[in-house]
Every structure is written in structure tokens, then in C-alpha cells.
Short mmCIF file of C-alpha atoms in Angstrom, two decimals:
data_model
loop_
_atom_site.label_atom_id
_atom_site.label_comp_id
_atom_site.label_asym_id
_atom_site.label_seq_id
_atom_site.Cartn_x
_atom_site.Cartn_y
_atom_site.Cartn_z
CA MET A 201 47.00 126.86 -81.75
CA ALA A 202 50.70 127.12 -82.69
CA GLU A 203 52.86 124.15 -81.72
CA GLU A 204 55.90 126.22 -80.83
CA ILE A 205 57.09 129.74 -80.41
CA LYS A 206 60.51 130.60 -81.80
CA ILE A 207 62.56 133.34 -80.21
CA LYS A 208 66.05 134.21 -81.43
CA LYS A 209 68.75 134.54 -78.81
CA LYS A 210 70.09 138.02 -78.34
CA ILE A 211 73.80 138.11 -78.90
CA ALA A 212 75.29 140.05 -76.02
CA LYS A 213 78.11 142.30 -77.07
CA ARG A 214 80.90 143.01 -74.63
CA GLY A 215 80.09 146.25 -72.84
CA ASP A 216 76.53 146.17 -74.19
CA ASP A 217 75.14 146.90 -70.71
CA GLY A 218 77.20 150.08 -70.39
CA TYR A 219 79.80 148.51 -68.12
CA LYS A 220 83.36 147.38 -68.75
CA VAL A 221 85.48 145.01 -66.72
CA VAL A 222 88.50 146.63 -65.07
CA SER A 223 91.22 144.90 -63.10
CA VAL A 224 92.76 146.76 -60.15
CA ARG A 225 95.46 145.71 -57.71
CA MET A 226 94.65 146.53 -54.08
CA LYS A 227 96.33 145.94 -50.77
CA ASP A 228 94.84 143.22 -48.58
CA GLU A 229 93.95 145.75 -45.91
CA LEU A 230 91.83 147.79 -48.30
CA ILE A 231 90.02 144.69 -49.53
CA GLU A 232 89.31 143.71 -45.92
CA ARG A 233 87.86 147.17 -45.27
CA LEU A 234 85.71 146.92 -48.40
CA ASP A 235 84.52 143.45 -47.41
CA LYS A 236 83.57 144.68 -43.94
CA LEU A 237 81.65 147.60 -45.43
CA SER A 238 80.07 145.20 -47.90
CA ALA A 239 78.79 142.98 -45.10
CA GLU A 240 77.51 145.95 -43.09
CA THR A 241 75.61 147.45 -46.02
CA ASN A 242 74.50 144.21 -47.70
CA ARG A 243 76.04 145.37 -50.98
CA SER A 244 78.57 143.59 -53.17
CA ARG A 245 82.19 144.69 -53.21
CA ASN A 246 81.74 145.65 -56.87
CA GLU A 247 78.71 147.80 -56.10
CA LEU A 248 80.54 149.54 -53.25
CA ILE A 249 83.59 150.29 -55.38
CA ASN A 250 81.36 151.81 -58.05
CA LEU A 251 79.45 153.90 -55.48
CA LEU A 252 82.67 155.14 -53.87
CA LEU A 253 84.25 156.03 -57.20
CA GLU A 254 81.11 157.82 -58.39
CA ALA A 255 81.08 159.88 -55.19
CA SER A 256 84.76 160.77 -55.30
CA VAL A 257 85.69 161.30 -58.94
CA ASP A 258 83.97 164.69 -59.11
CA ILE A 259 85.63 166.07 -55.97
CA VAL A 260 89.23 165.41 -57.04
CA LYS A 261 91.36 168.53 -57.33
CA ILE A 262 94.45 168.26 -59.52
CA GLU A 263 97.40 170.21 -58.23
CA GLU A 264 100.31 171.31 -60.39
#
């Protein structure tokens, strides 16, 4: 029987999981609303923001 098993560490590349980190400034009131919704839905603030953006980005109409 082998004495040890060797496994090389996978080097994670930034963005390798398909996500990128984005910094956004928000008013305190909006963060409070997100935190309340987060508590009510048992989802993280990050997950909620992603869900809300996914749902809204396709319904934006650009006016000229």
C-alpha cells in the first residue's frame, strides 16, 4: 500500500470562477433595505444584489 498520496494544489486565478469583484457606493438607506430583504429571504446581500441586477438589466430602456 502507498505511504502517501500527493495532490498538487490548484492555483486559483482571479476571476477563475466566472465572477469579478466590483465596488459600489450606496446610500445607507438602500443598504438597510437590502439587509432587511436579506434577513427575510435568508440570502446574502451579495446574492440579492446579483439576483436584482440579473432581473433588471434586461428590462432597462435607454431613452435619447
